[in-house]
PDB file of N, CA and C in Angstrom:
ATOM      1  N   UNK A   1      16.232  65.098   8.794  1.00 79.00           N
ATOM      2  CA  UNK A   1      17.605  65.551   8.986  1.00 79.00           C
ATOM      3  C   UNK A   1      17.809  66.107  10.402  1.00 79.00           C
ATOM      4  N   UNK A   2      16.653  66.525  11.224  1.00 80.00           N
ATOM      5  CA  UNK A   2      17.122  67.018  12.778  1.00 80.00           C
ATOM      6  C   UNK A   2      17.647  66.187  13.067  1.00 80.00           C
ATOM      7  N   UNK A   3      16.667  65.019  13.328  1.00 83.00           N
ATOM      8  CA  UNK A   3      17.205  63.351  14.088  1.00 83.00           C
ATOM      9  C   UNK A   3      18.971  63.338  13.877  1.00 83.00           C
ATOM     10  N   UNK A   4      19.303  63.421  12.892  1.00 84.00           N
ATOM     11  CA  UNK A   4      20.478  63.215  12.368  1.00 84.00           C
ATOM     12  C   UNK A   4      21.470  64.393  13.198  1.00 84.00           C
ATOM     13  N   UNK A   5      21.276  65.292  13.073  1.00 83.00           N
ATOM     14  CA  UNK A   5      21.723  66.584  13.987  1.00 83.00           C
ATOM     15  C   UNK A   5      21.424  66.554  15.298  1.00 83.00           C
ATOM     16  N   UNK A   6      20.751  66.373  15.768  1.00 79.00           N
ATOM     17  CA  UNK A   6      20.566  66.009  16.956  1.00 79.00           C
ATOM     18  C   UNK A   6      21.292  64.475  18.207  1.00 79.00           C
ATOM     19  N   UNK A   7      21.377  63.802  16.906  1.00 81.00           N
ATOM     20  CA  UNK A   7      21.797  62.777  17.798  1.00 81.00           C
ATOM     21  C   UNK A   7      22.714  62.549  19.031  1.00 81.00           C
ATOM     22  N   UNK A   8      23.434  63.335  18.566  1.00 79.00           N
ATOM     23  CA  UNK A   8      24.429  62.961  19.814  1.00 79.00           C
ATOM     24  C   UNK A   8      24.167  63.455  21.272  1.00 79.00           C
ATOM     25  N   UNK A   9      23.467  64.559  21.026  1.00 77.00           N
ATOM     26  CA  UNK A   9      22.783  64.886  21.789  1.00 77.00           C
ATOM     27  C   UNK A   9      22.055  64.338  22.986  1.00 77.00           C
ATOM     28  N   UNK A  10      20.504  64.257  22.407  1.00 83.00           N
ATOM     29  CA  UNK A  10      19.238  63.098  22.518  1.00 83.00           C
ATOM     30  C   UNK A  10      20.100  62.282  23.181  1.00 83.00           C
ATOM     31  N   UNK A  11      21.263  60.842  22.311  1.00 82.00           N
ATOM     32  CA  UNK A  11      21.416  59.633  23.265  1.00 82.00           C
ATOM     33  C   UNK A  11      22.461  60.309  24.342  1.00 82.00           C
ATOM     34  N   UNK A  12      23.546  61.290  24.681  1.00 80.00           N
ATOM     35  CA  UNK A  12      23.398  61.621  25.895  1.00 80.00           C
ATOM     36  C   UNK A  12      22.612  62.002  27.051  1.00 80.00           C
ATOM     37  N   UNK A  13      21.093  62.743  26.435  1.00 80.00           N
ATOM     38  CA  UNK A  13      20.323  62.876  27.291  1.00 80.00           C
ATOM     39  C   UNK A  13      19.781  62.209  27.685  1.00 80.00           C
ATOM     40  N   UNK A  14      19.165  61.329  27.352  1.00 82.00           N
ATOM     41  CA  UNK A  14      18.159  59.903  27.090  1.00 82.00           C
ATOM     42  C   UNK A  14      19.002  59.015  28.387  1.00 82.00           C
ATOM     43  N   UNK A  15      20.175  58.659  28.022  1.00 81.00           N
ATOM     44  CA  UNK A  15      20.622  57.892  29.265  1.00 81.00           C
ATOM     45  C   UNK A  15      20.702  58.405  30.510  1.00 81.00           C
ATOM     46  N   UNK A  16      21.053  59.811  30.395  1.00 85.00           N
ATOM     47  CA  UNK A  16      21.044  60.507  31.938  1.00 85.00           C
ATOM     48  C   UNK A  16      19.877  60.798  32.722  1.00 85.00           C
ATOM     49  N   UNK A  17      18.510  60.696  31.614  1.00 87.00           N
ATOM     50  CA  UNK A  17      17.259  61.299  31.830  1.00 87.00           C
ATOM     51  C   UNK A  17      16.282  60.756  33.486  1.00 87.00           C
ATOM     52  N   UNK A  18      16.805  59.547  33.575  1.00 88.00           N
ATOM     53  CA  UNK A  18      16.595  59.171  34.457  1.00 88.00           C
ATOM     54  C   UNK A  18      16.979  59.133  36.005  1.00 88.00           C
ATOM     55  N   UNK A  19      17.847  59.919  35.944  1.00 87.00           N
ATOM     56  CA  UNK A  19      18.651  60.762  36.688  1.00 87.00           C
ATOM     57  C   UNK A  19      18.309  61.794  36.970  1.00 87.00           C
ATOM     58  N   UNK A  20      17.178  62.475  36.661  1.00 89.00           N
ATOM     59  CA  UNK A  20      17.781  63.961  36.389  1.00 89.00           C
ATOM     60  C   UNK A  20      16.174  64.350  35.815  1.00 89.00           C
ATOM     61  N   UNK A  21      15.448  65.183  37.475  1.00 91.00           N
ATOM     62  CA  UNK A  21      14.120  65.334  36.721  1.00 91.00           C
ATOM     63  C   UNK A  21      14.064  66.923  35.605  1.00 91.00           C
ATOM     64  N   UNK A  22      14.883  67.139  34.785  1.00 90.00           N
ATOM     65  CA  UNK A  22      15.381  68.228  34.149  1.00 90.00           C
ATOM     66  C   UNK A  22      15.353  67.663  32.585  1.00 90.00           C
ATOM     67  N   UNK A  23      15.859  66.506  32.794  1.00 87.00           N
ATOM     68  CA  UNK A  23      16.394  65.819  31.745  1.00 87.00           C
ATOM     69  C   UNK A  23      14.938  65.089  31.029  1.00 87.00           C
ATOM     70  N   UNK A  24      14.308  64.462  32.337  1.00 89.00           N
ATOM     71  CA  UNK A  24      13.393  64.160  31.944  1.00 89.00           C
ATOM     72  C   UNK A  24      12.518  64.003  31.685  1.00 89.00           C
ATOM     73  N   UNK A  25      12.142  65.753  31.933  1.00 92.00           N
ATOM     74  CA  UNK A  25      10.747  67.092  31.454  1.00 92.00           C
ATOM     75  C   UNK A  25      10.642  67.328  29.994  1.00 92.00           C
ATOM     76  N   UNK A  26      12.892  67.446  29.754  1.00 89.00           N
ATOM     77  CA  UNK A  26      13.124  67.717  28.475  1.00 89.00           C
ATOM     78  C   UNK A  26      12.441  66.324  27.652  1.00 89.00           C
ATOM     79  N   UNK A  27      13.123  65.193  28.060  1.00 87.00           N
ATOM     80  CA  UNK A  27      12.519  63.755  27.265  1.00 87.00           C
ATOM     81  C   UNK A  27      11.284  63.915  26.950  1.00 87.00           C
ATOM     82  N   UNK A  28      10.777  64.188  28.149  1.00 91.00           N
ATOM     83  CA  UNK A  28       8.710  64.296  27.658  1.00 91.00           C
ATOM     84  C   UNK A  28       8.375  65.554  26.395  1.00 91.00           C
ATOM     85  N   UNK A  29       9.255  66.587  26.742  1.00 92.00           N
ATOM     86  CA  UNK A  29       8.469  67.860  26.054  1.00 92.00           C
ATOM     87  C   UNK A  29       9.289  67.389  24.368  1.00 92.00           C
ATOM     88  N   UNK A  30       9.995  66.535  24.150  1.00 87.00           N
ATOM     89  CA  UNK A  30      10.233  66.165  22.685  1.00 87.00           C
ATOM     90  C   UNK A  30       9.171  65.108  22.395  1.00 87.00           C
ATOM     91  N   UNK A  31       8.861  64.467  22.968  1.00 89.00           N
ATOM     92  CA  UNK A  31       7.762  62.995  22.451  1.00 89.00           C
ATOM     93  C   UNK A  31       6.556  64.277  22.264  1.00 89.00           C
ATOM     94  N   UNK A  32       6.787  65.204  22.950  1.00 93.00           N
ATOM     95  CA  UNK A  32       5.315  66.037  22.807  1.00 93.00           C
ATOM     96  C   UNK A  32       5.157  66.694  21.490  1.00 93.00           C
ATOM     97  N   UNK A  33       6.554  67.273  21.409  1.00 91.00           N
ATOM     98  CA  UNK A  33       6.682  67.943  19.864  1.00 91.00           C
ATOM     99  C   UNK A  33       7.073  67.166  19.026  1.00 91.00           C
ATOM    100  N   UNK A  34       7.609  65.886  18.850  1.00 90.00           N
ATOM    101  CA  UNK A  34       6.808  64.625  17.527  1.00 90.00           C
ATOM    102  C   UNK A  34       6.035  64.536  17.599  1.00 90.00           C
ATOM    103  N   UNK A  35       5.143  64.274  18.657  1.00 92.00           N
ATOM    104  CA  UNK A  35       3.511  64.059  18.733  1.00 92.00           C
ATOM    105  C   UNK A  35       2.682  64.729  17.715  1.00 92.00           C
ATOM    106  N   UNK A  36       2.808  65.972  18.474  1.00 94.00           N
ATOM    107  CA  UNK A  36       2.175  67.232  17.683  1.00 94.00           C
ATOM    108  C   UNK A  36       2.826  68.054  16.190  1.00 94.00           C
ATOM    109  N   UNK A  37       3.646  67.528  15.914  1.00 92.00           N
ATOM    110  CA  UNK A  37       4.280  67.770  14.643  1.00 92.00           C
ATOM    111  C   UNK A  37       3.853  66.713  13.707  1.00 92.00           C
ATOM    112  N   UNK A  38       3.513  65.651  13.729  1.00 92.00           N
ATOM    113  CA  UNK A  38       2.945  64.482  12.598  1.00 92.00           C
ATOM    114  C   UNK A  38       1.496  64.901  13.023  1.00 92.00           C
ATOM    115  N   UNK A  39       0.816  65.420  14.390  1.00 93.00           N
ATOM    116  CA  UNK A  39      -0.637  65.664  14.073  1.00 93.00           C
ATOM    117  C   UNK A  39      -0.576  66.831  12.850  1.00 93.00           C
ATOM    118  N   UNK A  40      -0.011  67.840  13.276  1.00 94.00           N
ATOM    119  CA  UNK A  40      -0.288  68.993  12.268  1.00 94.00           C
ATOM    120  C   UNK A  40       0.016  68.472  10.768  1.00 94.00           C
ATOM    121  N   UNK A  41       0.136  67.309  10.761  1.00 93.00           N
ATOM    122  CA  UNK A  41       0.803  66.630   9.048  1.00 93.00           C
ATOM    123  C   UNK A  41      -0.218  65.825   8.531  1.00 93.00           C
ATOM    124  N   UNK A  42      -0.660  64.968   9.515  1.00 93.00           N
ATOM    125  CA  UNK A  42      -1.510  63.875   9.154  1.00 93.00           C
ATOM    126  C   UNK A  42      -3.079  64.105   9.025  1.00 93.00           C
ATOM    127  N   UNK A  43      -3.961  63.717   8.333  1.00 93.00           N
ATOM    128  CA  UNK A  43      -4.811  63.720   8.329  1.00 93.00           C
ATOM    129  C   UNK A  43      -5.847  63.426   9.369  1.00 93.00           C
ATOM    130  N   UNK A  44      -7.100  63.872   9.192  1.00 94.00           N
ATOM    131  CA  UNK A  44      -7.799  63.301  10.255  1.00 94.00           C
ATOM    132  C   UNK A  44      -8.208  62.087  10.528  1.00 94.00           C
ATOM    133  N   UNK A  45      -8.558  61.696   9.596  1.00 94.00           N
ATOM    134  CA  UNK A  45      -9.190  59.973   9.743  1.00 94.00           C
ATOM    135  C   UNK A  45      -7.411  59.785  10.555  1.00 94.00           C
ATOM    136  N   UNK A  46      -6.070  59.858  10.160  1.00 94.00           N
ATOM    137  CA  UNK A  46      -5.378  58.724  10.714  1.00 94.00           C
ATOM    138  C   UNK A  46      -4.992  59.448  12.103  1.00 94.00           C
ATOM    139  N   UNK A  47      -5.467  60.702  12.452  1.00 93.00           N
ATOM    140  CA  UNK A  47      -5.014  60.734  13.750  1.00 93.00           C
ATOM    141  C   UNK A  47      -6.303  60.729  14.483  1.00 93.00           C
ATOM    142  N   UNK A  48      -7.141  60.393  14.076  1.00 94.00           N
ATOM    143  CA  UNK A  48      -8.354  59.624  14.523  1.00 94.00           C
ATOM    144  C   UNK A  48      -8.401  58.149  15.164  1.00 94.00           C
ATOM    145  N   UNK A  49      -7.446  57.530  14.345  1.00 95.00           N
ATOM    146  CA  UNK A  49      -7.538  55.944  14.255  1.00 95.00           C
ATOM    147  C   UNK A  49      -6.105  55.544  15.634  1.00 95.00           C
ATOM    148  N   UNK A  50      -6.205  55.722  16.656  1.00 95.00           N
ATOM    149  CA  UNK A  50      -5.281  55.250  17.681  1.00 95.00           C
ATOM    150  C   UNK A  50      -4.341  55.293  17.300  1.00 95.00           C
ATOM    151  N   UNK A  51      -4.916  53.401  16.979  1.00 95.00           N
ATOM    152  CA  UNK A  51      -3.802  52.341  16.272  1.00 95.00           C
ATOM    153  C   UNK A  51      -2.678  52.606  15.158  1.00 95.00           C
ATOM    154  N   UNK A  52      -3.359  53.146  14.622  1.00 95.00           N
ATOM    155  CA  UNK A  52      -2.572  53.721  13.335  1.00 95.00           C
ATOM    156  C   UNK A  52      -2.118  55.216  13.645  1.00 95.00           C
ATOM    157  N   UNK A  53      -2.076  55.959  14.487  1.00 95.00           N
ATOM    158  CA  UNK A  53      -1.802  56.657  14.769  1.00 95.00           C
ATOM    159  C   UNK A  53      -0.274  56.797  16.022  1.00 95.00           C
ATOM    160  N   UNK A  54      -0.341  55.944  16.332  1.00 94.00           N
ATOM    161  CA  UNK A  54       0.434  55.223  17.504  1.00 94.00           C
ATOM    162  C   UNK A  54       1.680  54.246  17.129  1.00 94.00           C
ATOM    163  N   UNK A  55       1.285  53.973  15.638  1.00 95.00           N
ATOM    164  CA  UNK A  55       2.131  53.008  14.609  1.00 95.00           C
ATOM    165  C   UNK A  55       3.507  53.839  13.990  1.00 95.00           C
ATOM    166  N   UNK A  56       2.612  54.481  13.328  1.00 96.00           N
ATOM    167  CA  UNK A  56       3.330  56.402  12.614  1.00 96.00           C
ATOM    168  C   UNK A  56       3.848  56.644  13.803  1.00 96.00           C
ATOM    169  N   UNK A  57       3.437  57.134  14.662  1.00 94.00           N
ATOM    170  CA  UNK A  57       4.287  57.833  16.029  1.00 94.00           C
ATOM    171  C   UNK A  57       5.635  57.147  16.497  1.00 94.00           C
ATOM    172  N   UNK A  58       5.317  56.375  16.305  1.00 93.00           N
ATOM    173  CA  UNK A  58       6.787  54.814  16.510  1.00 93.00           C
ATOM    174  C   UNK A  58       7.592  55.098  15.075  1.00 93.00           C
ATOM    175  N   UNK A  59       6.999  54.991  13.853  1.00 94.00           N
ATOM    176  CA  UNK A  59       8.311  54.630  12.690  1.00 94.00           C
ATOM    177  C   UNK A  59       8.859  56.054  12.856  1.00 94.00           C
ATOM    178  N   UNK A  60       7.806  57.122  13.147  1.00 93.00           N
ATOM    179  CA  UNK A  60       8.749  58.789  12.664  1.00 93.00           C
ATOM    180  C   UNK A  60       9.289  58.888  14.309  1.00 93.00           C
ATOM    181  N   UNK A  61       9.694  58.288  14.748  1.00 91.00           N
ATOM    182  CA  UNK A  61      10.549  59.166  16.027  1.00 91.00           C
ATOM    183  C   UNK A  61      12.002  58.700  16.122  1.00 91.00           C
ATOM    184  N   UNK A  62      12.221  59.452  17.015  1.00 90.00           N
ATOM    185  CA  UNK A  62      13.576  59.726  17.093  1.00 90.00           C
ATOM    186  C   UNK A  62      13.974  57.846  17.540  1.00 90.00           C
ATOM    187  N   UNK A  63      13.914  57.212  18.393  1.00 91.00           N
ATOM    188  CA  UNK A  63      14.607  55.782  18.692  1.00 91.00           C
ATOM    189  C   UNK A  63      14.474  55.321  17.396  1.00 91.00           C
ATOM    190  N   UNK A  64      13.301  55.138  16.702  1.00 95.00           N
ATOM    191  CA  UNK A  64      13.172  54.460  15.457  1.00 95.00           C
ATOM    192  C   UNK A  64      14.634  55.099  14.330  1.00 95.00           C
ATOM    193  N   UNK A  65      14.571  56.314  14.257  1.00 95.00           N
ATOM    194  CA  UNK A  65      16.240  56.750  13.657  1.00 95.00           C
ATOM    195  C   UNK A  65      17.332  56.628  14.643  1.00 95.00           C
ATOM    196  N   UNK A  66      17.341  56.262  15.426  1.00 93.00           N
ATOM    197  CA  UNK A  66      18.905  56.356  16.280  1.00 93.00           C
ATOM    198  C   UNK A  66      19.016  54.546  15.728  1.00 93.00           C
ATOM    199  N   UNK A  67      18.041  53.796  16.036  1.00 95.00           N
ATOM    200  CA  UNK A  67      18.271  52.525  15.730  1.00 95.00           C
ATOM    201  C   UNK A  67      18.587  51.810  14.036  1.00 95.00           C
ATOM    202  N   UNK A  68      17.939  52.868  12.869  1.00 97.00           N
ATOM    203  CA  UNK A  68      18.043  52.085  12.081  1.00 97.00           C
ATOM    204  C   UNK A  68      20.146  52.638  11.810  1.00 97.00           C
ATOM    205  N   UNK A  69      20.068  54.049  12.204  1.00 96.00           N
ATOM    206  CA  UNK A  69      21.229  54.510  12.139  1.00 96.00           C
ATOM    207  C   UNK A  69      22.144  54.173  12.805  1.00 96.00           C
ATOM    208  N   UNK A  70      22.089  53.629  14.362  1.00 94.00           N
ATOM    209  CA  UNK A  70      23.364  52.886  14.944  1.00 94.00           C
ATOM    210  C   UNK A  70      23.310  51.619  14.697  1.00 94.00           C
ATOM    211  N   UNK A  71      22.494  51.347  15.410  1.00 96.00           N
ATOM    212  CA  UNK A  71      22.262  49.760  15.767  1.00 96.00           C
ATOM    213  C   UNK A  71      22.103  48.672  14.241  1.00 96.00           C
ATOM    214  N   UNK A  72      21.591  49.667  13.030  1.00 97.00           N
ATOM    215  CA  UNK A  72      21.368  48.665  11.466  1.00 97.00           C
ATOM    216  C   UNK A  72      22.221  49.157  10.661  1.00 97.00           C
ATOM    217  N   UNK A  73      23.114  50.235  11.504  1.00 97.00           N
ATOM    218  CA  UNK A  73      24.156  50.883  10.506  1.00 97.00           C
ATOM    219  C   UNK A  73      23.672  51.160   8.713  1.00 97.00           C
ATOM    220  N   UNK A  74      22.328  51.419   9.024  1.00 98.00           N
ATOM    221  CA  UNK A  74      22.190  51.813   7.735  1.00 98.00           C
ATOM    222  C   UNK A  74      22.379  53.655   7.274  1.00 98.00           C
ATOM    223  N   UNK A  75      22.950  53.900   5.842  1.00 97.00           N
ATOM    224  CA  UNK A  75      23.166  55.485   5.822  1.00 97.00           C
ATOM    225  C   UNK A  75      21.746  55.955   6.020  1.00 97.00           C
ATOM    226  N   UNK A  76      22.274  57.776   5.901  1.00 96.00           N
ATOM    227  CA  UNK A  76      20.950  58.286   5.846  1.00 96.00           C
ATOM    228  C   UNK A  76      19.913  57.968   5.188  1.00 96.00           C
ATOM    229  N   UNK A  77      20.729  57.945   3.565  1.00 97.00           N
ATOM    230  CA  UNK A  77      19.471  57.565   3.039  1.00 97.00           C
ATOM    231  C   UNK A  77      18.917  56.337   2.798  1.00 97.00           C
ATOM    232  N   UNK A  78      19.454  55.212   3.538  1.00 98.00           N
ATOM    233  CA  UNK A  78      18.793  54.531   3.431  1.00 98.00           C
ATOM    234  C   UNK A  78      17.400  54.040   4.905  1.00 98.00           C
ATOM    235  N   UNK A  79      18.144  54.371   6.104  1.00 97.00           N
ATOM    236  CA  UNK A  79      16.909  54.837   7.114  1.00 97.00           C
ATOM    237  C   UNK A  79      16.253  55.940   7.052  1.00 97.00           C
ATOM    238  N   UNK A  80      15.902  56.745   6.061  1.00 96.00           N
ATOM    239  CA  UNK A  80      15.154  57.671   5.496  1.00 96.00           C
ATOM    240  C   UNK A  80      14.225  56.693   4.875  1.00 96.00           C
ATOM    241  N   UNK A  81      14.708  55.998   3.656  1.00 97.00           N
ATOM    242  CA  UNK A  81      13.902  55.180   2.593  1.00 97.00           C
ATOM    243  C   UNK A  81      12.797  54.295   3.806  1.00 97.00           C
ATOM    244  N   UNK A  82      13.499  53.672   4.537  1.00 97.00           N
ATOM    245  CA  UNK A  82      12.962  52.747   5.596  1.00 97.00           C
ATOM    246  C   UNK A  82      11.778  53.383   6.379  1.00 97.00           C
ATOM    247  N   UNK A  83      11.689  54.376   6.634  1.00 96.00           N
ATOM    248  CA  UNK A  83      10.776  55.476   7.317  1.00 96.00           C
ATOM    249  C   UNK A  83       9.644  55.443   6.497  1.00 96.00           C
ATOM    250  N   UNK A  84      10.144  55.744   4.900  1.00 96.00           N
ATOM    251  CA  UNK A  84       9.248  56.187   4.166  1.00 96.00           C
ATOM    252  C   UNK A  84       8.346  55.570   3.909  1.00 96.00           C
ATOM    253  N   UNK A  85       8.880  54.099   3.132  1.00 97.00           N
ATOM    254  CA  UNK A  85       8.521  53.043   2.810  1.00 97.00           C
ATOM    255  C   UNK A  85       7.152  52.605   4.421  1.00 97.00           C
ATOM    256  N   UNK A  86       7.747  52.602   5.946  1.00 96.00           N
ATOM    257  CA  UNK A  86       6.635  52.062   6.917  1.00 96.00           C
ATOM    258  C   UNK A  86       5.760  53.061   6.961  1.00 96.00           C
ATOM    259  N   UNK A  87       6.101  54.189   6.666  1.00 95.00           N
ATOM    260  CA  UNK A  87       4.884  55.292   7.351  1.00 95.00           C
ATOM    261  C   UNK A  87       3.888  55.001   5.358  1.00 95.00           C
ATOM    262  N   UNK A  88       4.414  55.318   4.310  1.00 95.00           N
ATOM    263  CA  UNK A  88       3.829  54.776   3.554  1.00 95.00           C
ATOM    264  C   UNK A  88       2.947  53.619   3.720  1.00 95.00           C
ATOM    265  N   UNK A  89       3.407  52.611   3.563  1.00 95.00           N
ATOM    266  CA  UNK A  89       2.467  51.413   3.992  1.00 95.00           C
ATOM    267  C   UNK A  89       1.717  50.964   5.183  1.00 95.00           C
ATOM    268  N   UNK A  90       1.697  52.279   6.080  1.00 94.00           N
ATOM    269  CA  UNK A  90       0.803  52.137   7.464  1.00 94.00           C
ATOM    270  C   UNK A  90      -0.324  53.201   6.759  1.00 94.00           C
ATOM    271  N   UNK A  91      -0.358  53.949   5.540  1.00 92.00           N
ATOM    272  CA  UNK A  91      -0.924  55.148   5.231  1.00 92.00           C
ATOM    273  C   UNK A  91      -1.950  54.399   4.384  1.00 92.00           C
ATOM    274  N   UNK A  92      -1.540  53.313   3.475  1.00 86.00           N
ATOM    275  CA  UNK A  92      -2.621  52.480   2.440  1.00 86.00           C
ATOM    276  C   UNK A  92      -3.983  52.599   3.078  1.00 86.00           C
TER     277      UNK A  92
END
């Protein structure tokens, strides 16, 4: 639900970020705190494993919800389900 609260946000910043070395300290220090927010979640073997670690890092972030939510116009709950369902089946 941040993603969701946040959005409008994020894609104003995101486009300006490159512009703007302020903007795009902020860009880094959020990939840092998804980063480190699915480590403190995930287990060791999978934040052990790169690959699979790097997979998860992609379905739970923020582009992965701005996209299933603008761009696939799907509701919340259904790019929620979508999340669940890849980070699930990257977890098997």
């Amino acid at each position: 639900m941040i993603y969701e609260k946040i959005m409008p946000l994020k894609i104003a910043a995101s486009i300006r970020r490159f512009s703007s070395d302020y903007l795009m300290l902020n860009y880094q220090r959020f990939l840092h705190l998804e980063r480190t927010g699915l480590e403190n979640v995930l287990p060791d073997a999978v934040r052990k494993n790169a690959i699979q670690m790097s997979a998860i890092e992609m379905c739970a972030g923020f582009q992965t919800w701005r996209r299933l939510r603008q761009d696939q116009n799907l509701s919340i709950e259904q790019a929620a389900d979508v999340v669940k369902l890849t980070i699930e089946k990257l977890l098997d």
